[in-house]
Coordinates of C-alpha atoms and ligand atoms in Angstrom, one line a residue:
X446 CA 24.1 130.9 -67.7
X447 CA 21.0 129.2 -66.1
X448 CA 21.3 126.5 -62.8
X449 CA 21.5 123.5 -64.9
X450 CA 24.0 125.0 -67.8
X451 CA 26.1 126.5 -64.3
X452 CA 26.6 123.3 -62.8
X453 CA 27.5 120.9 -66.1
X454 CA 30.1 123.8 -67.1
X455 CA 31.1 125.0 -64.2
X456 CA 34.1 127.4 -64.6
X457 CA 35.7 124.9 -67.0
X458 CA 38.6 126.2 -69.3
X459 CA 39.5 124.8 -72.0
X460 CA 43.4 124.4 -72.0
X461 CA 45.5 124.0 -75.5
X462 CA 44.6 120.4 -75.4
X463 CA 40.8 120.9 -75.3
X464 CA 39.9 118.6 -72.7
X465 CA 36.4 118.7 -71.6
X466 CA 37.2 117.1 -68.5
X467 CA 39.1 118.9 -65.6
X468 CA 43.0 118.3 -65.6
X469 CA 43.9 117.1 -62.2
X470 CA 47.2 118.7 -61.2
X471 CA 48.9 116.5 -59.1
X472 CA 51.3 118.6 -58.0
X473 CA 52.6 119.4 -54.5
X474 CA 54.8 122.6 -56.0
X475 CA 55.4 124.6 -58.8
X476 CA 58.3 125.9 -60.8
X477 CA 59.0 129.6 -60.4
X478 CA 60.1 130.9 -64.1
X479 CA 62.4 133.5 -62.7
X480 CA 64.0 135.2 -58.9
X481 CA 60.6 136.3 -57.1
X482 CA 57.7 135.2 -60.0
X483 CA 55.1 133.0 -60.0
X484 CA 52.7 131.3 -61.8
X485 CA 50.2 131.9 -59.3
X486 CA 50.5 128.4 -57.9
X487 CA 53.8 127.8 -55.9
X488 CA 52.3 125.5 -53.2
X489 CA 49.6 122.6 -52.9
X490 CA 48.2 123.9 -49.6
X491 CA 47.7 127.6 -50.6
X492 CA 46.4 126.7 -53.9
X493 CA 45.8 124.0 -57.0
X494 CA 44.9 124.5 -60.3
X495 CA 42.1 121.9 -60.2
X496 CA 40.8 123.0 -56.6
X497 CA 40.6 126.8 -58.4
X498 CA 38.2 125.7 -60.4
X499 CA 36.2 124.2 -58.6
X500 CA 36.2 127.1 -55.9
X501 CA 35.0 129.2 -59.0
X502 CA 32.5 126.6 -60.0
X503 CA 30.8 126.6 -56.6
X504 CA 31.2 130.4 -55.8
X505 CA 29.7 131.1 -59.1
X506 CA 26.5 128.4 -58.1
X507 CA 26.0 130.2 -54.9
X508 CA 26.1 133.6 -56.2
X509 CA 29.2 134.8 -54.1
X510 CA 32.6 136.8 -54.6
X511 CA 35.2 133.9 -53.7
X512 CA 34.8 129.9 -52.0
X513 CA 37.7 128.0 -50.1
X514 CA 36.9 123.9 -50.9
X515 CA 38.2 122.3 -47.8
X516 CA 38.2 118.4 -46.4
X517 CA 35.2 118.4 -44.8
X518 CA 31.7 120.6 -43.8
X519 CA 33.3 120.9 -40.3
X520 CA 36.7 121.8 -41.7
X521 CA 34.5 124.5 -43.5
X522 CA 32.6 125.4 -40.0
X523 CA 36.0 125.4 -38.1
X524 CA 37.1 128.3 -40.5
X525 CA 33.7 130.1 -39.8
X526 CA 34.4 129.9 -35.4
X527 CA 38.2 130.9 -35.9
X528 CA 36.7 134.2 -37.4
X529 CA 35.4 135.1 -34.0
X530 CA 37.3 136.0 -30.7
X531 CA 37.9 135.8 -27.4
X532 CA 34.4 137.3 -25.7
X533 CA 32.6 137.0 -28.8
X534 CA 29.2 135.3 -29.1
X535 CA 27.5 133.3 -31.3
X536 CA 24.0 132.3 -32.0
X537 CA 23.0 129.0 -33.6
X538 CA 20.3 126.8 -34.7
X539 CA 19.3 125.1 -31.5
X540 CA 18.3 122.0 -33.9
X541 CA 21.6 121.2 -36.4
X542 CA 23.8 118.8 -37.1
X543 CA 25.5 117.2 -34.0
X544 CA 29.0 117.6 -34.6
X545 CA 28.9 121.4 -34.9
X546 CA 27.1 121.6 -31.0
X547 CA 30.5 119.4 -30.2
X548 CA 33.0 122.2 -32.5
X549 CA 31.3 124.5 -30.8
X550 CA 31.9 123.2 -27.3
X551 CA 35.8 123.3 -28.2
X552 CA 35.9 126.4 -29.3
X553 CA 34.4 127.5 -25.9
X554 CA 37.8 127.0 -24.1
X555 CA 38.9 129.7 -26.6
X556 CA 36.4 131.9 -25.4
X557 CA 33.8 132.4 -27.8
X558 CA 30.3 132.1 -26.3
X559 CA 27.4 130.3 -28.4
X560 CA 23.5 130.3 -27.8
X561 CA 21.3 127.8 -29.0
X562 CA 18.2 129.6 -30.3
X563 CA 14.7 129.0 -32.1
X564 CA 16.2 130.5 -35.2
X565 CA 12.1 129.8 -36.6
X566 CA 11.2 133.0 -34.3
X567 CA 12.7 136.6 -34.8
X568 CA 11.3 137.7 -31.8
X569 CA 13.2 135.0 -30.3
X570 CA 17.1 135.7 -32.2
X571 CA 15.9 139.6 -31.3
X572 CA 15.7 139.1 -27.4
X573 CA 19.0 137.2 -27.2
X574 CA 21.1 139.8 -29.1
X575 CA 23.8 141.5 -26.8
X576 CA 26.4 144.2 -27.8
X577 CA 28.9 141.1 -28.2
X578 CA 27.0 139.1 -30.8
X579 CA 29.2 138.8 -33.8
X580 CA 27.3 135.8 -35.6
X581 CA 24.2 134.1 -36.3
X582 CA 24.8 130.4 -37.6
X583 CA 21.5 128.7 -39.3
X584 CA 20.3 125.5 -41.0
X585 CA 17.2 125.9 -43.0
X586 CA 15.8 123.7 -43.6
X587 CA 17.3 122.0 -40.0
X588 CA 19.4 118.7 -39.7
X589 CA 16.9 116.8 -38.5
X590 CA 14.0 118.5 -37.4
X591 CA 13.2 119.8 -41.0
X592 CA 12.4 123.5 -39.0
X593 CA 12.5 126.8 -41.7
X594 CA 14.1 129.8 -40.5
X595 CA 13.4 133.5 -42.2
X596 CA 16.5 134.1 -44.0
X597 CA 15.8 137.5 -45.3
X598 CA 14.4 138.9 -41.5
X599 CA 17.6 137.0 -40.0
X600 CA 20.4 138.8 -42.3
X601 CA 18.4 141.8 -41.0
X602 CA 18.6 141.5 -37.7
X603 CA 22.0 140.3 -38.1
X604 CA 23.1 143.5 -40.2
X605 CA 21.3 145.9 -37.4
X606 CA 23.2 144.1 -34.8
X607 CA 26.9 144.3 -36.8
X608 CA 27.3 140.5 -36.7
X609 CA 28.1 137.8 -39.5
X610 CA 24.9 135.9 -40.8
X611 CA 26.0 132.6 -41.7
X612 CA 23.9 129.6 -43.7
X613 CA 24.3 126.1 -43.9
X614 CA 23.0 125.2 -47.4
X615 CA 24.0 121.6 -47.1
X616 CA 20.0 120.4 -47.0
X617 CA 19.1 122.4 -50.1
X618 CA 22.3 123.0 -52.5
X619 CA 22.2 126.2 -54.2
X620 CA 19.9 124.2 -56.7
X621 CA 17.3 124.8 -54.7
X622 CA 18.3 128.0 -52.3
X623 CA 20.8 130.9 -52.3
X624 CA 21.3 132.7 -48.8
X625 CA 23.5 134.9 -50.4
X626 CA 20.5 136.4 -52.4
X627 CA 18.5 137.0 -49.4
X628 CA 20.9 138.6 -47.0
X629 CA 23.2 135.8 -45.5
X630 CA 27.0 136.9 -45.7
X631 CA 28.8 133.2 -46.1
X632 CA 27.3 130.1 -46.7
X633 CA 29.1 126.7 -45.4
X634 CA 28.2 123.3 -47.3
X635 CA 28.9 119.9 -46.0
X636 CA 30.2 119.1 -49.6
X637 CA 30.1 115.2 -48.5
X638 CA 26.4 115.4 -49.2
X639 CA 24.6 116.5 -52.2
X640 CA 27.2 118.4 -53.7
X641 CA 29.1 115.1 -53.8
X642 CA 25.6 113.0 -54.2
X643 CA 27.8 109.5 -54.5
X644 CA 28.9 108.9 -50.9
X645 CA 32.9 109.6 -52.1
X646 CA 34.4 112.0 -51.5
X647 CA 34.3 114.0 -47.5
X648 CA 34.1 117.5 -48.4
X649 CA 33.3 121.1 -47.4
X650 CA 33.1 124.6 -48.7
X651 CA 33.1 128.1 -47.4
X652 CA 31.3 130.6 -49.8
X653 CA 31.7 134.7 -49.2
X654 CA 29.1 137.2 -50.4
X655 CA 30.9 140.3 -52.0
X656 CA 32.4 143.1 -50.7
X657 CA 33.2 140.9 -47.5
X658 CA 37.3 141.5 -48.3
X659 CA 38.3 141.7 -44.6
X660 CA 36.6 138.2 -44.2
X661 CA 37.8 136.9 -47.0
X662 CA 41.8 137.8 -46.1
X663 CA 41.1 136.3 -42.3
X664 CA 39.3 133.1 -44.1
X665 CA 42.7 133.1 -46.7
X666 CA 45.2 133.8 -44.3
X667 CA 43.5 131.1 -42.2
X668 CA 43.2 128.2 -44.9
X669 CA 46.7 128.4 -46.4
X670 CA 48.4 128.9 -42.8
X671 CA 46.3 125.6 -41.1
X672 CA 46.3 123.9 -44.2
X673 CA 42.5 122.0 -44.1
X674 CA 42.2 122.7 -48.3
X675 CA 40.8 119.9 -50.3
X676 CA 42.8 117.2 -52.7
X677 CA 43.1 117.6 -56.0
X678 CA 41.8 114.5 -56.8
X679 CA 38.9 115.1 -54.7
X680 CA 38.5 118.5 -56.0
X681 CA 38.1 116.4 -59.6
X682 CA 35.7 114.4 -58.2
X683 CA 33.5 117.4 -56.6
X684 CA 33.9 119.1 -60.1
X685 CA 32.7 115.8 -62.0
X686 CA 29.6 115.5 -59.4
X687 CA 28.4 119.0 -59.4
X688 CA 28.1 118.4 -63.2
X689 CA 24.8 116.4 -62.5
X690 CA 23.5 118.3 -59.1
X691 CA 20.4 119.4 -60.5
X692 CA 18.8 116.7 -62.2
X693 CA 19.8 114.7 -59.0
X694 CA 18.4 116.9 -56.9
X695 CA 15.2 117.4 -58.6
X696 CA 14.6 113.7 -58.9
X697 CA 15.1 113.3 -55.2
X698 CA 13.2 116.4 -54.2
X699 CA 9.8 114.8 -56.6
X700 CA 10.7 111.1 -55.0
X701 CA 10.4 112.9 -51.5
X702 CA 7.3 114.5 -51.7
X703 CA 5.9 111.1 -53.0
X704 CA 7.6 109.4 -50.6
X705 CA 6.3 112.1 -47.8
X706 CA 2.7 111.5 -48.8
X707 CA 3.0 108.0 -48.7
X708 CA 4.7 107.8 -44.6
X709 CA 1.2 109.4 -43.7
X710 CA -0.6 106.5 -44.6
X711 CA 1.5 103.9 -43.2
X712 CA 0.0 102.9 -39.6
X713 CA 3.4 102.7 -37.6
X714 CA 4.0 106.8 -38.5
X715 CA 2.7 109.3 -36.2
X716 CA 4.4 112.4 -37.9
X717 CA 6.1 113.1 -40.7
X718 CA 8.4 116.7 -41.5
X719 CA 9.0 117.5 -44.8
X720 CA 9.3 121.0 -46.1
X721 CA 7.1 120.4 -49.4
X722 CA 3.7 119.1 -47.5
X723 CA 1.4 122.1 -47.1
X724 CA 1.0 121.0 -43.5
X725 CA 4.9 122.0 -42.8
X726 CA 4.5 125.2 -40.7
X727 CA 7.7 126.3 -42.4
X728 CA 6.3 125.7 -46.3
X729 CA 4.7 128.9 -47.1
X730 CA 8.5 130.4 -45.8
X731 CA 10.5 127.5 -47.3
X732 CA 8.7 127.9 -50.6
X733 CA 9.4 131.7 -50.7
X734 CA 13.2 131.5 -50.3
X735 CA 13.6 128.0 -51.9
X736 CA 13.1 126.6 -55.3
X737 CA 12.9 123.2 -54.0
X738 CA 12.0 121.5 -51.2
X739 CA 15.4 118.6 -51.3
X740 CA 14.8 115.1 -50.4
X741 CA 15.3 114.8 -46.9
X742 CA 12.1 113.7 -44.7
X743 CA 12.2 113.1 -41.0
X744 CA 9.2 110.7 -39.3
X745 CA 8.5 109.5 -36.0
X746 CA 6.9 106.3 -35.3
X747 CA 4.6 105.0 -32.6
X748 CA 7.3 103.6 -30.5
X749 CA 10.8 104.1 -29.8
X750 CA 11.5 100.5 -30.4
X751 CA 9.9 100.3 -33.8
X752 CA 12.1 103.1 -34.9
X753 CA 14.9 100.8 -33.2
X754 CA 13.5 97.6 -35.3
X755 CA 13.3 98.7 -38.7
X756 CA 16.7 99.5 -38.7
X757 CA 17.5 95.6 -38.8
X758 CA 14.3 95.3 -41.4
X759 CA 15.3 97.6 -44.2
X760 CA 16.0 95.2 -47.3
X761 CA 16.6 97.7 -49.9
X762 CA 16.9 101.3 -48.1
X763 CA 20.8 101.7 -46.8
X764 CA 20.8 102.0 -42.4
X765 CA 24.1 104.2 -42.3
X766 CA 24.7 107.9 -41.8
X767 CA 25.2 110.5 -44.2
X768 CA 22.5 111.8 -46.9
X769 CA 22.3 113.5 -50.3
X770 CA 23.7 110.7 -52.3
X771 CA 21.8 108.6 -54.9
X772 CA 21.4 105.9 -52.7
X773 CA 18.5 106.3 -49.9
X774 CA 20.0 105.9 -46.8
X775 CA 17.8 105.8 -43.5
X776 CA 19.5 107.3 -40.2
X777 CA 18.3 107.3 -36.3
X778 CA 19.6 109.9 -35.2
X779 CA 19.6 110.1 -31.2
X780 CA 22.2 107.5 -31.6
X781 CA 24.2 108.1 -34.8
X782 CA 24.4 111.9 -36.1
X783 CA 23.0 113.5 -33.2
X784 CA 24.9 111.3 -30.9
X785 CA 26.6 113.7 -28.6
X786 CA 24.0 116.4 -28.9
X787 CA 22.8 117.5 -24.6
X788 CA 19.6 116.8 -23.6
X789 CA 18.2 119.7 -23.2
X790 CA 18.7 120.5 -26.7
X791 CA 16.8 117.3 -27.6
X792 CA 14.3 118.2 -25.3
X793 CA 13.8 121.7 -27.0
X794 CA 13.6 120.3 -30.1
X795 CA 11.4 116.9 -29.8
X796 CA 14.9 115.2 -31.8
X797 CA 13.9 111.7 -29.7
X798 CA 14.2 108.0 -29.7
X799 CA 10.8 107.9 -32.1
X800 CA 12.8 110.0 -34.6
X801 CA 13.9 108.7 -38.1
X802 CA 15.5 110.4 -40.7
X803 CA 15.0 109.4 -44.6
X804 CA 17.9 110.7 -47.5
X805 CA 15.9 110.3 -50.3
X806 CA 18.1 108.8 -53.5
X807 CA 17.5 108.1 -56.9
X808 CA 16.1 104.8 -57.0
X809 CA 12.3 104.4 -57.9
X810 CA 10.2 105.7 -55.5
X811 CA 8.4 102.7 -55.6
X812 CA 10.9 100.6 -54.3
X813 CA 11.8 102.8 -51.6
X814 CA 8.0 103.1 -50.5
X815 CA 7.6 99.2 -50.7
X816 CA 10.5 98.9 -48.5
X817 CA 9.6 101.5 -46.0
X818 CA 6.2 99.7 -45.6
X819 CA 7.3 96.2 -45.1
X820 CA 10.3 97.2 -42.4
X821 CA 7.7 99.3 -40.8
X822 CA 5.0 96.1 -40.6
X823 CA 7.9 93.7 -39.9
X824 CA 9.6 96.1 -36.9
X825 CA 6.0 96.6 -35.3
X826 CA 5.6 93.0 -34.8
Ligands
PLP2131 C1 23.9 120.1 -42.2 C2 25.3 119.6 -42.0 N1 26.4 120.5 -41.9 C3 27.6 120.0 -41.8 C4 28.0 118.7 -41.7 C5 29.4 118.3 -41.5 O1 29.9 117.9 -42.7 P1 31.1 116.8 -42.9 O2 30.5 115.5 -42.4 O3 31.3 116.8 -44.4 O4 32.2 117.2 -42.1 C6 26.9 117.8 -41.8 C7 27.3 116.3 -41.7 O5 26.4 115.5 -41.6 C8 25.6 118.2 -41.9 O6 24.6 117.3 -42.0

């Protein structure tokens, strides 16, 4: 099946009643029919029927052998660090989302080491391998910065180096990128976001490229003994959203680059990062690993209050965290998702207090652009 076919059928069944829609199997346990047999589901935690399907669904939309859908992206991420031990280390993204710099930070007491890196330069990921590196964690493009690292040269130097490549897909949705395809051996989603694309549902999923069977009994024997799987009504919900990822994500992805286009011109904006302007250092790499460049923008503005100001200007744009829905939501992120992220990351990265971030919905263009201009005007005065 092609992308669009994949995500409104999914890895739908039809049952003797020939519902189109999902059942949603409510229940915690299951019947055994007889001393020792099984239906194959005996317990809620270690698996549902409605989850299954969806775990199909998404495994099958990111190319890979087998997905767990958990309650969140970091419940997803927390699955990835438990795969590593003591004296292990890690590199990651030095710009990402916030909260996995503070998982990380926990997980340190347990003794796995992490390095923030310019995952943009190989040279750079190269020189900090050691004989102890077990895994390279990535956004691409990054949560906020919008920087595009090689996924094809990474999975190589990762494979050389006998470590676990890992992607965060969350910006880009396999819609518009599969790190499987190019080398990456488990992809992580924050399912909240675009998967979801109605602000609804708190999600995440853990995907597995084939032949990984070690990995996937560790990631098993991990989900069903810590027990962070998804609901089944949420798992309904995922399954009735994915249904319309791609002609979400397409709208948003052509709003974006309108959208993009049109920040330049606006006097209060000093820089915009978006993936799908030619300017983008990363867009010649982007656009030969991506089918799509998503609808997530960054922006700085000429002063830090003016970034401050709009916030309490928008009068159609949502100020609130999160992205990938269908409503455009604006962020700051110093103070919201990037919160607890140390300075000298910041510093590294240029993620200041000038720094906006735009989730592009599915609203008219238009309105969104009219609205950016006159909170800009109006938080300049
Ligand atoms: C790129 C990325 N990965 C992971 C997460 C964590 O996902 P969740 O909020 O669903 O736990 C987020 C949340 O903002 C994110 O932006």
């Amino acid at each position: 099946m092609k992308d669009f076919s994949l995500e409104v059928r999914g890895c739908h069944k039809f049952d003797a009643t020939g519902a189109i829609s999902e059942p949603i199997y409510l229940s915690a346990t299951y019947r055994h029919p007889a001393f020792r047999q099984s239906t194959g589901f005996d317990y809620g935690r270690v698996a549902n029927p409605t989850r299954q399907v969806l775990e199909e669904t998404i495994a099958a939309l990111e190319h890979g052998s087998r997905a767990w859908a958990v309650s969140s992206g970091m419940a997803a991420i927390q699955l990835v660090l438990q795969l590593f031990k003591p004296g292990d280390h890690v590199l990651l993204s030095e710009d990402l989302y916030g909260g996995i710099v503070r998982l990380a930070s926990i997980y340190e007491r347990y003794g796995v080491y992490f390095e923030y890196v310019d995952t943009r330069d190989l040279a750079v990921i190269e020189s900090r391998i050691r004989p102890e590196t077990r895994g390279i964690f990535i956004e691409t493009p990054s949560n906020p910065m919008m920087f595009v690292s090689d996924i094809r040269g990474i999975a190589k130097l990762a494979h050389a180096n006998n470590a676990l490549f890992i992607v965060d897909n969350t910006f880009l949705s396999p819609h518009f990128q599969r790190p499987l395809d190019l080398g990456a051996d488990i992809i992580i989603h924050s399912g909240t976001k675009y998967l979801c694309g109605h602000n609804d549902v708190i999600c995440g999923f853990l995907i597995t490229k084939g032949g990984l069977t070690d990995i996937e009994s560790q990631v098993e024997l991990l989900a069903k003994s810590a027990g962070p799987t998804l609901s089944a009504l949420d798992a309904w919900l995922m399954l009735r959203s994915i249904k319309t990822l791609g002609i979400r994500v397409e709208r948003q992805s052509e709003s974006a680059l309108h959208i993009a286009h049109f920040l330049k011109t606006l006097p209060e904006v000093t820089d915009v990062y978006y993936v799908g302007l030619p300017e983008h250092p990363g867009h010649e790499l982007h656009k030969s690993q991506a089918a799509g460049f998503g609808g997530m923008i960054s922006f700085k503005v000429r002063t830090p209050a003016i970034a401050r100001n709009v916030l309490e200007h928008l009068k159609f744009i949502i100020y609130a965290e999160s992205l990938g829905g269908i409503e455009t939501l604006l962020t700051y992120p110093l103070v919201q998702t990037h919160a607890e992220m140390p300075k000298e990351l910041i510093e590294r990265t240029g993620l200041d207090d000038y720094l906006l971030r735009l989730s592009v919905g599915i609203e008219d263009a238009e309105d969104i652009e009219q609205d950016l201009q006159q909170a800009l005007a109006s938080a300049a005065k």
